[in-house]
Amino acid sequence: MLSREENAMFTRVGPDTPAGSLLRRYWHPIGPAEEITPEKPKKRLKILGEELVLFRDAQGRYGLIGEHCPHRATSLYYGTVEDDGIRCPYHGWKFDVHGKCLEQPFEPAGSGFKEKVCQTAYPVQEMAGLLFTYMGPNPAPLLPRWDLLVREDGFRKIVVLPVHNCNWLQAMENSVDPTHTYFLHAHQFKARGMAGGDYYYRPIEKLEFEEVRGPLWAGVLKKRTYADANEKETEAGHPLIFPNMLYAPQGPDLVIHWRTPIDDTHTYIVWMTFRPSAQGERAEQSERPPVEYLPQLTTPEGEYQMTSFASQDMMAWETQGAVFDRSRENLGAADRGITLYRKMLREQIKVVLDGGEPLGLIRDPEKNRSVHFEVSRGQAREEYTKTWSASYHDRQAG
Ligand code: FES
Ligand SMILES: [Fe+2]
């Protein structure tokens, strides 16, 4: 259980909030690069409670700047993208990708006024077809080269989920809640006569959690021991990558899940899936993987479908409330992964508020060639993977 104050400290993401300051120290995905095209070189988006405009100027540089013009606050999204920046639709002030004001058409020449005005701007980098931004203080850490983004022995796919109407922490606490797979997933599938969750339909005998504190990444490793009638099996892996990612096997694929807070009550979720090639051979794939947008996870009547992992998880997270009031929860022994993750959050928020550098930032390019995670699959999961006829997202699409 958390006090109301501490719950607010963990869940609020705006500028100058404690969790918002921590989250701003990491790179976050803001969408597939292919969403920005020469025909539509701009996109409006909200990240960490800030209203922003993403654009690509005619020189091919990405900019992510505050949406509201510093002159009279009109939306720059409706502006014109030019060779070297974006021009406000109201009075024509122009800003480059760094937020520098380049022109103020109706101000006296040489007044020096444009040097006094600048717009909020954040760096944008593309990796594996995804655009990422960093909204914290300079110097920015390196954009981590997670192995799934840079491996060449398989195929990548980007999957964008419908926006989740809940606070980011609800999705993240689920990532250190390994018992939920039994009822929320396996049992729900079974109850509907569907295959897909059998692997998780086994009693869990033992749960272990291990805190990882670098050097390349920080987070929580989970280990669960299943106790079937005649076999025991321990499976380790599926790390929660601090502060807002999950790395998990999913059928034959390896998947990174990012949960980017849009604001306190909405979360943008995107996955990078990677299917290793059969013999580990190099796969020919384009620099930008295909992108799939998962359709709605609710029925036309507005109920959760409950027929896919994603809709089951969405139900669990959204029905906790837009911002789950953790002063009303009752945590048990099986919830200690959540307690451990909150301990890290509490500690790392304090580090940032005290002016320090939080865990899991990479600054050495040598160490950033490919950041790899060990995932140990138990025998049963190997079998399960072999019999898995279509990947999770293929099922979703079907
Ligand atoms: S409001 Fe943008 S130029 Fe005036
Ligand atoms: Fe789940």
PDB file of N, CA, C and O in Angstrom, residues 31-35 126-131 148-149 154-161 253 255-256 258 268 270-275 283-294 391 393-394 397:
ATOM      1  N   GLY A  31       7.291   6.879 -31.842  1.00  0.00           N
ATOM      2  CA  GLY A  31       6.509   6.422 -32.989  1.00  0.00           C
ATOM      3  C   GLY A  31       7.386   5.889 -34.107  1.00  0.00           C
ATOM      4  O   GLY A  31       8.590   6.162 -34.155  1.00  0.00           O
ATOM      5  N   PRO A  32       6.771   5.130 -35.031  1.00  0.00           N
ATOM      6  CA  PRO A  32       7.508   4.638 -36.193  1.00  0.00           C
ATOM      7  C   PRO A  32       7.937   5.805 -37.080  1.00  0.00           C
ATOM      8  O   PRO A  32       7.155   6.738 -37.309  1.00  0.00           O
ATOM      9  N   ALA A  33       9.168   5.720 -37.594  1.00  0.00           N
ATOM     10  CA  ALA A  33       9.685   6.799 -38.448  1.00  0.00           C
ATOM     11  C   ALA A  33       8.835   6.972 -39.695  1.00  0.00           C
ATOM     12  O   ALA A  33       8.712   8.074 -40.225  1.00  0.00           O
ATOM     13  N   GLU A  34       8.214   5.872 -40.162  1.00  0.00           N
ATOM     14  CA  GLU A  34       7.470   5.973 -41.422  1.00  0.00           C
ATOM     15  C   GLU A  34       6.198   6.814 -41.283  1.00  0.00           C
ATOM     16  O   GLU A  34       5.552   7.107 -42.282  1.00  0.00           O
ATOM     17  N   GLU A  35       5.856   7.204 -40.064  1.00  0.00           N
ATOM     18  CA  GLU A  35       4.682   8.083 -39.912  1.00  0.00           C
ATOM     19  C   GLU A  35       4.970   9.495 -40.416  1.00  0.00           C
ATOM     20  O   GLU A  35       4.059  10.285 -40.630  1.00  0.00           O
ATOM     21  N   GLU A 126      16.642   8.080 -34.821  1.00  0.00           N
ATOM     22  CA  GLU A 126      15.960   6.912 -35.379  1.00  0.00           C
ATOM     23  C   GLU A 126      16.824   5.679 -35.178  1.00  0.00           C
ATOM     24  O   GLU A 126      18.034   5.709 -35.417  1.00  0.00           O
ATOM     25  N   MET A 127      16.208   4.586 -34.739  1.00  0.00           N
ATOM     26  CA  MET A 127      16.899   3.300 -34.680  1.00  0.00           C
ATOM     27  C   MET A 127      15.893   2.208 -34.999  1.00  0.00           C
ATOM     28  O   MET A 127      14.808   2.176 -34.419  1.00  0.00           O
ATOM     29  N   ALA A 128      16.257   1.330 -35.920  1.00  0.00           N
ATOM     30  CA  ALA A 128      15.397   0.218 -36.329  1.00  0.00           C
ATOM     31  C   ALA A 128      13.979   0.681 -36.683  1.00  0.00           C
ATOM     32  O   ALA A 128      12.994   0.034 -36.339  1.00  0.00           O
ATOM     33  N   GLY A 129      13.904   1.828 -37.318  1.00  0.00           N
ATOM     34  CA  GLY A 129      12.604   2.299 -37.792  1.00  0.00           C
ATOM     35  C   GLY A 129      11.742   2.975 -36.744  1.00  0.00           C
ATOM     36  O   GLY A 129      10.617   3.363 -37.018  1.00  0.00           O
ATOM     37  N   LEU A 130      12.287   3.111 -35.531  1.00  0.00           N
ATOM     38  CA  LEU A 130      11.541   3.798 -34.486  1.00  0.00           C
ATOM     39  C   LEU A 130      12.214   5.134 -34.184  1.00  0.00           C
ATOM     40  O   LEU A 130      13.449   5.210 -34.185  1.00  0.00           O
ATOM     41  N   LEU A 131      11.409   6.144 -33.892  1.00  0.00           N
ATOM     42  CA  LEU A 131      11.970   7.427 -33.474  1.00  0.00           C
ATOM     43  C   LEU A 131      11.941   7.499 -31.956  1.00  0.00           C
ATOM     44  O   LEU A 131      10.952   7.095 -31.319  1.00  0.00           O
ATOM     45  N   LEU A 148      17.800  -6.400 -29.834  1.00  0.00           N
ATOM     46  CA  LEU A 148      16.717  -6.631 -30.799  1.00  0.00           C
ATOM     47  C   LEU A 148      16.654  -5.558 -31.879  1.00  0.00           C
ATOM     48  O   LEU A 148      16.097  -5.774 -32.948  1.00  0.00           O
ATOM     49  N   LEU A 149      17.205  -4.401 -31.587  1.00  0.00           N
ATOM     50  CA  LEU A 149      17.169  -3.315 -32.562  1.00  0.00           C
ATOM     51  C   LEU A 149      18.315  -3.412 -33.558  1.00  0.00           C
ATOM     52  O   LEU A 149      18.254  -2.817 -34.641  1.00  0.00           O
ATOM     53  N   GLY A 154      17.794 -12.111 -38.081  1.00  0.00           N
ATOM     54  CA  GLY A 154      16.358 -12.352 -37.982  1.00  0.00           C
ATOM     55  C   GLY A 154      15.578 -11.153 -38.488  1.00  0.00           C
ATOM     56  O   GLY A 154      16.142 -10.247 -39.096  1.00  0.00           O
ATOM     57  N   PHE A 155      14.273 -11.193 -38.209  1.00  0.00           N
ATOM     58  CA  PHE A 155      13.394 -10.150 -38.740  1.00  0.00           C
ATOM     59  C   PHE A 155      12.709  -9.380 -37.623  1.00  0.00           C
ATOM     60  O   PHE A 155      12.212  -9.965 -36.661  1.00  0.00           O
ATOM     61  N   ARG A 156      12.663  -8.092 -37.812  1.00  0.00           N
ATOM     62  CA  ARG A 156      12.007  -7.219 -36.848  1.00  0.00           C
ATOM     63  C   ARG A 156      10.624  -6.808 -37.343  1.00  0.00           C
ATOM     64  O   ARG A 156      10.360  -6.793 -38.546  1.00  0.00           O
ATOM     65  N   LYS A 157       9.798  -6.441 -36.383  1.00  0.00           N
ATOM     66  CA  LYS A 157       8.493  -5.865 -36.727  1.00  0.00           C
ATOM     67  C   LYS A 157       8.127  -4.909 -35.594  1.00  0.00           C
ATOM     68  O   LYS A 157       8.372  -5.214 -34.421  1.00  0.00           O
ATOM     69  N   ILE A 158       7.574  -3.784 -35.969  1.00  0.00           N
ATOM     70  CA  ILE A 158       7.114  -2.817 -34.961  1.00  0.00           C
ATOM     71  C   ILE A 158       5.620  -3.010 -34.788  1.00  0.00           C
ATOM     72  O   ILE A 158       4.895  -3.115 -35.781  1.00  0.00           O
ATOM     73  N   VAL A 159       5.168  -3.092 -33.557  1.00  0.00           N
ATOM     74  CA  VAL A 159       3.731  -3.236 -33.299  1.00  0.00           C
ATOM     75  C   VAL A 159       3.300  -2.071 -32.396  1.00  0.00           C
ATOM     76  O   VAL A 159       3.879  -1.861 -31.328  1.00  0.00           O
ATOM     77  N   VAL A 160       2.319  -1.320 -32.871  1.00  0.00           N
ATOM     78  CA  VAL A 160       1.812  -0.184 -32.100  1.00  0.00           C
ATOM     79  C   VAL A 160       0.452  -0.561 -31.529  1.00  0.00           C
ATOM     80  O   VAL A 160      -0.442  -1.000 -32.263  1.00  0.00           O
ATOM     81  N   LEU A 161       0.295  -0.418 -30.232  1.00  0.00           N
ATOM     82  CA  LEU A 161      -0.975  -0.774 -29.584  1.00  0.00           C
ATOM     83  C   LEU A 161      -1.894   0.436 -29.514  1.00  0.00           C
ATOM     84  O   LEU A 161      -1.414   1.577 -29.559  1.00  0.00           O
ATOM     85  N   ASP A 253       9.154 -15.356 -30.869  1.00  0.00           N
ATOM     86  CA  ASP A 253       9.758 -14.028 -30.972  1.00  0.00           C
ATOM     87  C   ASP A 253      10.356 -13.568 -29.654  1.00  0.00           C
ATOM     88  O   ASP A 253       9.966 -14.026 -28.581  1.00  0.00           O
ATOM     89  N   VAL A 255      10.684  -9.923 -27.679  1.00  0.00           N
ATOM     90  CA  VAL A 255       9.945  -8.666 -27.803  1.00  0.00           C
ATOM     91  C   VAL A 255      10.387  -7.672 -26.737  1.00  0.00           C
ATOM     92  O   VAL A 255      10.535  -8.025 -25.567  1.00  0.00           O
ATOM     93  N   ILE A 256      10.593  -6.445 -27.173  1.00  0.00           N
ATOM     94  CA  ILE A 256      10.754  -5.346 -26.214  1.00  0.00           C
ATOM     95  C   ILE A 256       9.451  -4.560 -26.206  1.00  0.00           C
ATOM     96  O   ILE A 256       8.909  -4.231 -27.257  1.00  0.00           O
ATOM     97  N   TRP A 258       7.812  -1.051 -24.838  1.00  0.00           N
ATOM     98  CA  TRP A 258       8.046   0.260 -24.213  1.00  0.00           C
ATOM     99  C   TRP A 258       6.706   0.817 -23.791  1.00  0.00           C
ATOM    100  O   TRP A 258       5.719   0.716 -24.531  1.00  0.00           O
ATOM    101  N   TYR A 268       1.365   5.371 -24.185  1.00  0.00           N
ATOM    102  CA  TYR A 268       1.651   4.924 -25.557  1.00  0.00           C
ATOM    103  C   TYR A 268       2.489   3.656 -25.437  1.00  0.00           C
ATOM    104  O   TYR A 268       3.538   3.659 -24.797  1.00  0.00           O
ATOM    105  N   VAL A 270       4.439   0.552 -27.470  1.00  0.00           N
ATOM    106  CA  VAL A 270       4.954   0.058 -28.743  1.00  0.00           C
ATOM    107  C   VAL A 270       5.883  -1.114 -28.453  1.00  0.00           C
ATOM    108  O   VAL A 270       6.553  -1.144 -27.426  1.00  0.00           O
ATOM    109  N   TRP A 271       5.858  -2.106 -29.354  1.00  0.00           N
ATOM    110  CA  TRP A 271       6.732  -3.281 -29.224  1.00  0.00           C
ATOM    111  C   TRP A 271       7.660  -3.351 -30.419  1.00  0.00           C
ATOM    112  O   TRP A 271       7.277  -2.986 -31.530  1.00  0.00           O
ATOM    113  N   MET A 272       8.854  -3.874 -30.180  1.00  0.00           N
ATOM    114  CA  MET A 272       9.713  -4.316 -31.271  1.00  0.00           C
ATOM    115  C   MET A 272       9.797  -5.825 -31.139  1.00  0.00           C
ATOM    116  O   MET A 272      10.248  -6.332 -30.107  1.00  0.00           O
ATOM    117  N   THR A 273       9.299  -6.532 -32.147  1.00  0.00           N
ATOM    118  CA  THR A 273       9.396  -7.986 -32.088  1.00  0.00           C
ATOM    119  C   THR A 273      10.547  -8.413 -32.996  1.00  0.00           C
ATOM    120  O   THR A 273      10.845  -7.762 -33.999  1.00  0.00           O
ATOM    121  N   PHE A 274      11.188  -9.490 -32.613  1.00  0.00           N
ATOM    122  CA  PHE A 274      12.324  -9.995 -33.387  1.00  0.00           C
ATOM    123  C   PHE A 274      12.212 -11.511 -33.463  1.00  0.00           C
ATOM    124  O   PHE A 274      12.120 -12.184 -32.436  1.00  0.00           O
ATOM    125  N   ARG A 275      12.171 -12.022 -34.683  1.00  0.00           N
ATOM    126  CA  ARG A 275      12.104 -13.472 -34.856  1.00  0.00           C
ATOM    127  C   ARG A 275      13.451 -13.958 -35.394  1.00  0.00           C
ATOM    128  O   ARG A 275      13.795 -13.683 -36.549  1.00  0.00           O
ATOM    129  N   ALA A 283      19.803 -12.170 -41.924  1.00  0.00           N
ATOM    130  CA  ALA A 283      18.551 -12.028 -42.666  1.00  0.00           C
ATOM    131  C   ALA A 283      18.568 -10.705 -43.424  1.00  0.00           C
ATOM    132  O   ALA A 283      19.026  -9.691 -42.906  1.00  0.00           O
ATOM    133  N   GLU A 284      18.077 -10.747 -44.637  1.00  0.00           N
ATOM    134  CA  GLU A 284      17.992  -9.518 -45.424  1.00  0.00           C
ATOM    135  C   GLU A 284      16.710  -8.804 -45.039  1.00  0.00           C
ATOM    136  O   GLU A 284      15.628  -9.284 -45.311  1.00  0.00           O
ATOM    137  N   GLN A 285      16.856  -7.705 -44.378  1.00  0.00           N
ATOM    138  CA  GLN A 285      15.643  -6.943 -44.099  1.00  0.00           C
ATOM    139  C   GLN A 285      15.948  -5.469 -44.225  1.00  0.00           C
ATOM    140  O   GLN A 285      17.074  -5.035 -44.040  1.00  0.00           O
ATOM    141  N   SER A 286      14.921  -4.718 -44.550  1.00  0.00           N
ATOM    142  CA  SER A 286      15.156  -3.302 -44.764  1.00  0.00           C
ATOM    143  C   SER A 286      15.410  -2.622 -43.423  1.00  0.00           C
ATOM    144  O   SER A 286      15.064  -3.148 -42.366  1.00  0.00           O
ATOM    145  N   GLU A 287      16.002  -1.456 -43.495  1.00  0.00           N
ATOM    146  CA  GLU A 287      16.360  -0.737 -42.279  1.00  0.00           C
ATOM    147  C   GLU A 287      15.133  -0.415 -41.423  1.00  0.00           C
ATOM    148  O   GLU A 287      15.205  -0.397 -40.210  1.00  0.00           O
ATOM    149  N   ARG A 288      14.019  -0.158 -42.123  1.00  0.00           N
ATOM    150  CA  ARG A 288      12.780   0.122 -41.390  1.00  0.00           C
ATOM    151  C   ARG A 288      11.878  -1.097 -41.448  1.00  0.00           C
ATOM    152  O   ARG A 288      11.365  -1.446 -42.515  1.00  0.00           O
ATOM    153  N   PRO A 289      11.668  -1.763 -40.305  1.00  0.00           N
ATOM    154  CA  PRO A 289      10.820  -2.955 -40.324  1.00  0.00           C
ATOM    155  C   PRO A 289       9.365  -2.598 -40.606  1.00  0.00           C
ATOM    156  O   PRO A 289       8.968  -1.433 -40.474  1.00  0.00           O
ATOM    157  N   PRO A 290       8.567  -3.603 -40.992  1.00  0.00           N
ATOM    158  CA  PRO A 290       7.142  -3.327 -41.172  1.00  0.00           C
ATOM    159  C   PRO A 290       6.502  -2.894 -39.854  1.00  0.00           C
ATOM    160  O   PRO A 290       6.986  -3.246 -38.777  1.00  0.00           O
ATOM    161  N   VAL A 291       5.439  -2.129 -39.975  1.00  0.00           N
ATOM    162  CA  VAL A 291       4.737  -1.626 -38.788  1.00  0.00           C
ATOM    163  C   VAL A 291       3.320  -2.164 -38.808  1.00  0.00           C
ATOM    164  O   VAL A 291       2.644  -2.112 -39.824  1.00  0.00           O
ATOM    165  N   GLU A 292       2.903  -2.680 -37.666  1.00  0.00           N
ATOM    166  CA  GLU A 292       1.518  -3.140 -37.562  1.00  0.00           C
ATOM    167  C   GLU A 292       0.828  -2.355 -36.446  1.00  0.00           C
ATOM    168  O   GLU A 292       1.402  -2.167 -35.370  1.00  0.00           O
ATOM    169  N   TYR A 293      -0.376  -1.881 -36.729  1.00  0.00           N
ATOM    170  CA  TYR A 293      -1.156  -1.181 -35.699  1.00  0.00           C
ATOM    171  C   TYR A 293      -2.222  -2.138 -35.209  1.00  0.00           C
ATOM    172  O   TYR A 293      -3.077  -2.554 -35.997  1.00  0.00           O
ATOM    173  N   LEU A 294      -2.146  -2.541 -33.954  1.00  0.00           N
ATOM    174  CA  LEU A 294      -3.163  -3.462 -33.447  1.00  0.00           C
ATOM    175  C   LEU A 294      -4.507  -2.762 -33.462  1.00  0.00           C
ATOM    176  O   LEU A 294      -4.613  -1.613 -33.041  1.00  0.00           O
ATOM    177  N   SER A 391       2.762 -16.187 -34.552  1.00  0.00           N
ATOM    178  CA  SER A 391       3.224 -15.365 -33.447  1.00  0.00           C
ATOM    179  C   SER A 391       2.037 -14.641 -32.824  1.00  0.00           C
ATOM    180  O   SER A 391       0.950 -14.569 -33.378  1.00  0.00           O
ATOM    181  N   HIS A 393       1.424 -11.525 -32.454  1.00  0.00           N
ATOM    182  CA  HIS A 393       0.775 -10.433 -33.202  1.00  0.00           C
ATOM    183  C   HIS A 393       0.074 -10.928 -34.457  1.00  0.00           C
ATOM    184  O   HIS A 393      -0.874 -10.325 -34.904  1.00  0.00           O
ATOM    185  N   ASP A 394       0.545 -12.082 -34.995  1.00  0.00           N
ATOM    186  CA  ASP A 394      -0.196 -12.648 -36.118  1.00  0.00           C
ATOM    187  C   ASP A 394      -1.603 -13.026 -35.656  1.00  0.00           C
ATOM    188  O   ASP A 394      -2.585 -12.792 -36.337  1.00  0.00           O
ATOM    189  N   ALA A 397      -3.719  -9.999 -35.293  1.00  0.00           N
ATOM    190  CA  ALA A 397      -4.211  -9.462 -36.552  1.00  0.00           C
ATOM    191  C   ALA A 397      -5.331 -10.350 -37.087  1.00  0.00           C
ATOM    192  O   ALA A 397      -6.289  -9.880 -37.683  1.00  0.00           O
TER     193      ALA A 397
END
